[in-house]
Amino acid sequence: MTDVTDVAESKMAGTMTRTRDQDACPGALTVHQAADGALVRIRLPGGMITAAQLTALAETAEQFGSPAMELTSRGNIQIRAVTDTGAAATALADAGLLPSATHERARNIVASPLSGRSGGIIDVRPMVRDLDRAIQADPALAGLPGRFWFSLDDGRGDVSGIDADAGVHARDDGSCALLLAGRDTGVRLDTGDAVTTLIEMARRFVATRGKAWRVTELDDHAALLDGFTPSAPAGATWPPTVTPPVGWIEQRDSRVALGAAVPLGVLQARVAHFLAAIEAPLVITPWRSVLVCDVGEGVADASLRVLAPLGLVFDENSPWLRVSACTGSPGCAKSAADVRADAAESVDAPTQTHRHFVGCERACGSPATGEVLIATEDGYRLRIAPP
């Protein structure tokens, strides 16, 4: 890990200059200077993380930043108010969370969180690992913007509705549909060709993107498909999934996965230590929740008794599943209010409509459906236009 650490220390020495061409999406090495200090974002392909790695993240947050870690809508984790960015990068590298200094912001892969354990047509976990390795092995893909992301849906339709730039969706006939910007292109792939095709889409994007960060910003993203022949109608989309899998989930191997929603996506380091103590594989979902996987019933029962009092949500009817918020004040200088505090108060007046509280017009983190409430000097107003 020495080479990664050296790069980390040199890049963390100061704030990197950003332009539209470079893209301002933060990573573990290219930090974002927020109102409360440096923010680092750790990519977790497929949301997968080991107990030891979660422990390392919690310790990094406690030692060098805010213990209130943030789960993102891409299944990643952020640490805010980092005071020693070089030391934080070294700790992340030592934990295996920073395998490539050049490609760390390009490792944006979201996948069906329960794949291979419960439901779905295929197990996409091997594809996550293969795609991650292929991204890191391709020098050209170091030029992928930090906002470009891939989706691997095992056929249940949970992540195909998130409008990733390039993705595949498993089908009942054994093929995969190729997606661009969340839409079925009509191109059908053998499962074994999925990773190489996604890498090719990413290469073509890098070569033609100009100043675009996302496929939807291209003048003609259909040009990415030159040489591919559709064999089915194009244009199909999937409805967005807005609530996480929570509670006691039976796995097909008779073991259990525990789905824990994290209120407002804020995972305290102390709670992370308890999650890691179960010593089970973990998945951070795109809905700001955590899956504790592959545990026996006895361990699952004991874990529920410990984790629920810590504030994690295991009830699928909880009002916490229908409220979210951006960072807000004091972490964001652009915010007009402490939107997290206001969102937390709104739980006492639950509705069936998801409500997302934001501190300014940028409406960061807005879900695909529901109400977006924008803070103003006179309270909140409902955003009419879609996010």
CSV table of N, CA and C in Angstrom, one decimal, residues 185-262:
chain,number,residue,atom,x,y,z
A,185,THR,N,-31.4,-0.2,-23.7
A,185,THR,CA,-30.9,0.1,-25.1
A,185,THR,C,-31.5,-0.9,-26.1
A,186,GLY,N,-32.1,-2.0,-25.7
A,186,GLY,CA,-32.5,-3.0,-26.6
A,186,GLY,C,-31.4,-4.0,-26.9
A,187,VAL,N,-30.2,-3.7,-26.5
A,187,VAL,CA,-29.0,-4.6,-26.7
A,187,VAL,C,-29.1,-5.7,-25.7
A,188,ARG,N,-28.9,-7.0,-26.1
A,188,ARG,CA,-28.9,-8.1,-25.2
A,188,ARG,C,-27.5,-8.7,-25.2
A,189,LEU,N,-27.1,-9.0,-24.0
A,189,LEU,CA,-25.7,-9.5,-23.8
A,189,LEU,C,-25.7,-10.9,-23.1
A,190,ASP,N,-24.8,-11.7,-23.4
A,190,ASP,CA,-24.5,-12.9,-22.5
A,190,ASP,C,-24.0,-12.4,-21.2
A,191,THR,N,-24.3,-13.0,-20.1
A,191,THR,CA,-23.8,-12.6,-18.8
A,191,THR,C,-22.3,-12.5,-18.8
A,192,GLY,N,-21.6,-13.4,-19.4
A,192,GLY,CA,-20.2,-13.3,-19.4
A,192,GLY,C,-19.6,-12.1,-20.2
A,193,ASP,N,-20.4,-11.5,-21.0
A,193,ASP,CA,-19.9,-10.3,-21.7
A,193,ASP,C,-20.3,-9.0,-21.0
A,194,ALA,N,-21.0,-9.0,-19.9
A,194,ALA,CA,-21.5,-7.8,-19.3
A,194,ALA,C,-20.4,-6.9,-18.9
A,195,VAL,N,-19.4,-7.4,-18.2
A,195,VAL,CA,-18.3,-6.5,-17.7
A,195,VAL,C,-17.6,-5.9,-18.8
A,196,THR,N,-17.2,-6.6,-19.8
A,196,THR,CA,-16.4,-6.1,-20.9
A,196,THR,C,-17.2,-5.0,-21.7
A,197,THR,N,-18.5,-5.2,-21.8
A,197,THR,CA,-19.3,-4.3,-22.5
A,197,THR,C,-19.4,-3.0,-21.7
A,198,LEU,N,-19.6,-3.1,-20.4
A,198,LEU,CA,-19.7,-1.9,-19.5
A,198,LEU,C,-18.4,-1.1,-19.6
A,199,ILE,N,-17.3,-1.8,-19.6
A,199,ILE,CA,-16.0,-1.1,-19.7
A,199,ILE,C,-15.9,-0.4,-21.0
A,200,GLU,N,-16.4,-1.0,-22.1
A,200,GLU,CA,-16.3,-0.4,-23.4
A,200,GLU,C,-17.2,0.9,-23.4
A,201,MET,N,-18.4,0.8,-22.8
A,201,MET,CA,-19.2,2.0,-22.7
A,201,MET,C,-18.5,3.1,-22.0
A,202,ALA,N,-17.8,2.8,-20.9
A,202,ALA,CA,-17.1,3.8,-20.1
A,202,ALA,C,-15.9,4.4,-20.9
A,203,ARG,N,-15.2,3.5,-21.7
A,203,ARG,CA,-14.1,4.0,-22.5
A,203,ARG,C,-14.6,5.0,-23.5
A,204,ARG,N,-15.7,4.6,-24.2
A,204,ARG,CA,-16.3,5.5,-25.2
A,204,ARG,C,-16.8,6.8,-24.6
A,205,PHE,N,-17.3,6.8,-23.4
A,205,PHE,CA,-17.7,8.0,-22.8
A,205,PHE,C,-16.6,8.9,-22.5
A,206,VAL,N,-15.5,8.3,-21.9
A,206,VAL,CA,-14.3,9.1,-21.7
A,206,VAL,C,-13.8,9.8,-22.9
A,207,ALA,N,-13.8,9.0,-24.0
A,207,ALA,CA,-13.2,9.5,-25.3
A,207,ALA,C,-14.1,10.6,-25.9
A,208,THR,N,-15.3,10.7,-25.6
A,208,THR,CA,-16.2,11.6,-26.3
A,208,THR,C,-16.9,12.6,-25.4
A,209,ARG,N,-16.6,12.6,-24.1
A,209,ARG,CA,-17.5,13.3,-23.1
A,209,ARG,C,-17.3,14.8,-23.2
A,210,GLY,N,-16.2,15.3,-23.6
A,210,GLY,CA,-15.9,16.8,-23.6
A,210,GLY,C,-16.0,17.2,-22.1
A,211,LYS,N,-16.9,18.1,-21.7
A,211,LYS,CA,-17.1,18.5,-20.4
A,211,LYS,C,-18.2,17.8,-19.6
A,212,ALA,N,-18.8,16.8,-20.2
A,212,ALA,CA,-19.9,16.1,-19.6
A,212,ALA,C,-19.5,15.2,-18.5
A,213,TRP,N,-20.2,15.2,-17.4
A,213,TRP,CA,-20.0,14.3,-16.3
A,213,TRP,C,-20.8,13.1,-16.4
A,214,ARG,N,-22.0,13.2,-17.0
A,214,ARG,CA,-22.9,12.1,-17.0
A,214,ARG,C,-23.3,11.8,-18.5
A,215,VAL,N,-23.8,10.5,-18.7
A,215,VAL,CA,-24.2,10.2,-20.1
A,215,VAL,C,-25.4,11.1,-20.6
A,216,THR,N,-26.3,11.4,-19.7
A,216,THR,CA,-27.4,12.3,-20.1
A,216,THR,C,-26.9,13.7,-20.6
A,217,GLU,N,-25.7,14.1,-20.3
A,217,GLU,CA,-25.2,15.4,-20.7
A,217,GLU,C,-24.6,15.3,-22.1
A,218,LEU,N,-24.5,14.2,-22.7
A,218,LEU,CA,-23.9,14.1,-24.0
A,218,LEU,C,-25.0,14.5,-25.0
A,219,ASP,N,-24.5,15.1,-26.1
A,219,ASP,CA,-25.4,15.6,-27.2
A,219,ASP,C,-26.1,14.4,-27.8
A,220,ASP,N,-25.4,13.3,-28.0
A,220,ASP,CA,-26.0,12.1,-28.6
A,220,ASP,C,-25.4,10.8,-27.9
A,221,HIS,N,-26.0,10.4,-26.8
A,221,HIS,CA,-25.4,9.3,-26.1
A,221,HIS,C,-25.7,7.9,-26.9
A,222,ALA,N,-26.5,8.0,-27.9
A,222,ALA,CA,-26.7,6.8,-28.7
A,222,ALA,C,-25.5,6.4,-29.4
A,223,ALA,N,-24.6,7.4,-29.7
A,223,ALA,CA,-23.4,7.1,-30.4
A,223,ALA,C,-22.5,6.1,-29.6
A,224,LEU,N,-22.7,6.0,-28.3
A,224,LEU,CA,-21.9,5.0,-27.5
A,224,LEU,C,-22.2,3.6,-28.0
A,225,LEU,N,-23.3,3.4,-28.7
A,225,LEU,CA,-23.7,2.1,-29.0
A,225,LEU,C,-23.3,1.7,-30.5
A,226,ASP,N,-22.5,2.5,-31.1
A,226,ASP,CA,-22.0,2.2,-32.5
A,226,ASP,C,-21.4,0.8,-32.5
A,227,GLY,N,-21.9,0.0,-33.4
A,227,GLY,CA,-21.4,-1.4,-33.5
A,227,GLY,C,-22.2,-2.4,-32.8
A,228,PHE,N,-23.1,-2.0,-31.9
A,228,PHE,CA,-24.0,-2.9,-31.1
A,228,PHE,C,-25.4,-2.9,-31.8
A,229,THR,N,-25.9,-4.1,-32.0
A,229,THR,CA,-27.2,-4.2,-32.7
A,229,THR,C,-28.3,-4.5,-31.7
A,230,PRO,N,-29.3,-3.7,-31.5
A,230,PRO,CA,-30.4,-4.0,-30.6
A,230,PRO,C,-31.2,-5.2,-31.2
A,231,SER,N,-31.6,-6.0,-30.3
A,231,SER,CA,-32.4,-7.2,-30.7
A,231,SER,C,-33.8,-7.1,-30.0
A,232,ALA,N,-34.1,-6.0,-29.3
A,232,ALA,CA,-35.4,-5.9,-28.6
A,232,ALA,C,-35.7,-4.4,-28.6
A,233,PRO,N,-37.0,-4.1,-28.4
A,233,PRO,CA,-37.4,-2.6,-28.3
A,233,PRO,C,-36.6,-1.9,-27.2
A,234,ALA,N,-36.2,-0.7,-27.5
A,234,ALA,CA,-35.4,0.1,-26.6
A,234,ALA,C,-36.4,1.1,-25.8
A,235,GLY,N,-35.9,1.6,-24.7
A,235,GLY,CA,-36.6,2.7,-24.0
A,235,GLY,C,-37.2,2.3,-22.7
A,236,ALA,N,-37.3,1.0,-22.4
A,236,ALA,CA,-37.9,0.6,-21.2
A,236,ALA,C,-37.1,1.1,-20.0
A,237,THR,N,-37.8,1.5,-18.9
A,237,THR,CA,-37.2,1.9,-17.7
A,237,THR,C,-37.8,1.2,-16.5
A,238,TRP,N,-37.3,1.3,-15.3
A,238,TRP,CA,-37.8,0.7,-14.1
A,238,TRP,C,-38.1,1.7,-13.1
A,239,PRO,N,-39.2,1.5,-12.3
A,239,PRO,CA,-39.5,2.5,-11.3
A,239,PRO,C,-38.4,2.5,-10.2
A,240,PRO,N,-38.2,3.7,-9.7
A,240,PRO,CA,-37.1,3.8,-8.6
A,240,PRO,C,-37.6,3.1,-7.3
A,241,THR,N,-36.6,2.5,-6.7
A,241,THR,CA,-36.9,1.9,-5.4
A,241,THR,C,-36.5,3.0,-4.4
A,242,VAL,N,-37.4,3.3,-3.4
A,242,VAL,CA,-37.2,4.4,-2.5
A,242,VAL,C,-37.0,4.0,-1.0
A,243,THR,N,-37.4,2.7,-0.7
A,243,THR,CA,-37.2,2.3,0.7
A,243,THR,C,-36.3,1.1,0.7
A,244,PRO,N,-35.5,1.0,1.7
A,244,PRO,CA,-34.5,-0.1,1.8
A,244,PRO,C,-35.1,-1.4,2.3
A,245,PRO,N,-34.5,-2.5,2.1
A,245,PRO,CA,-34.9,-3.8,2.7
A,245,PRO,C,-34.6,-3.8,4.2
A,246,VAL,N,-35.6,-3.9,5.0
A,246,VAL,CA,-35.3,-3.8,6.5
A,246,VAL,C,-35.9,-5.0,7.2
A,247,GLY,N,-35.4,-5.3,8.4
A,247,GLY,CA,-35.9,-6.3,9.2
A,247,GLY,C,-35.2,-7.7,9.0
A,248,TRP,N,-35.9,-8.7,9.3
A,248,TRP,CA,-35.3,-10.1,9.3
A,248,TRP,C,-35.6,-10.7,7.9
A,249,ILE,N,-34.5,-10.9,7.2
A,249,ILE,CA,-34.6,-11.4,5.8
A,249,ILE,C,-34.0,-12.8,5.7
A,250,GLU,N,-34.8,-13.7,5.3
A,250,GLU,CA,-34.4,-15.1,5.2
A,250,GLU,C,-33.5,-15.3,3.9
A,251,GLN,N,-32.3,-15.8,4.1
A,251,GLN,CA,-31.5,-16.1,2.9
A,251,GLN,C,-31.8,-17.5,2.4
A,252,ARG,N,-31.4,-17.7,1.1
A,252,ARG,CA,-31.7,-19.0,0.5
A,252,ARG,C,-30.8,-20.1,1.1
A,253,ASP,N,-29.8,-19.8,1.9
A,253,ASP,CA,-28.9,-20.8,2.5
A,253,ASP,C,-29.4,-21.0,3.9
A,254,SER,N,-30.6,-20.6,4.3
A,254,SER,CA,-31.1,-20.8,5.6
A,254,SER,C,-30.5,-19.9,6.7
A,255,ARG,N,-29.5,-19.0,6.3
A,255,ARG,CA,-29.0,-18.0,7.2
A,255,ARG,C,-29.9,-16.8,7.1
A,256,VAL,N,-29.5,-15.7,7.8
A,256,VAL,CA,-30.3,-14.5,7.9
A,256,VAL,C,-29.5,-13.3,7.5
A,257,ALA,N,-30.2,-12.4,6.9
A,257,ALA,CA,-29.6,-11.0,6.7
A,257,ALA,C,-30.5,-10.0,7.5
A,258,LEU,N,-29.9,-9.2,8.2
A,258,LEU,CA,-30.6,-8.1,8.9
A,258,LEU,C,-30.5,-6.8,8.2
A,259,GLY,N,-31.7,-6.2,7.8
A,259,GLY,CA,-31.7,-5.0,7.1
A,259,GLY,C,-32.0,-3.8,8.1
A,260,ALA,N,-31.0,-2.9,8.2
A,260,ALA,CA,-31.2,-1.8,9.2
A,260,ALA,C,-31.1,-0.5,8.5
A,261,ALA,N,-32.2,0.2,8.6
A,261,ALA,CA,-32.3,1.6,8.0
A,261,ALA,C,-31.5,2.5,9.0
A,262,VAL,N,-30.8,3.5,8.5
A,262,VAL,CA,-30.0,4.4,9.3
A,262,VAL,C,-30.7,5.8,9.2
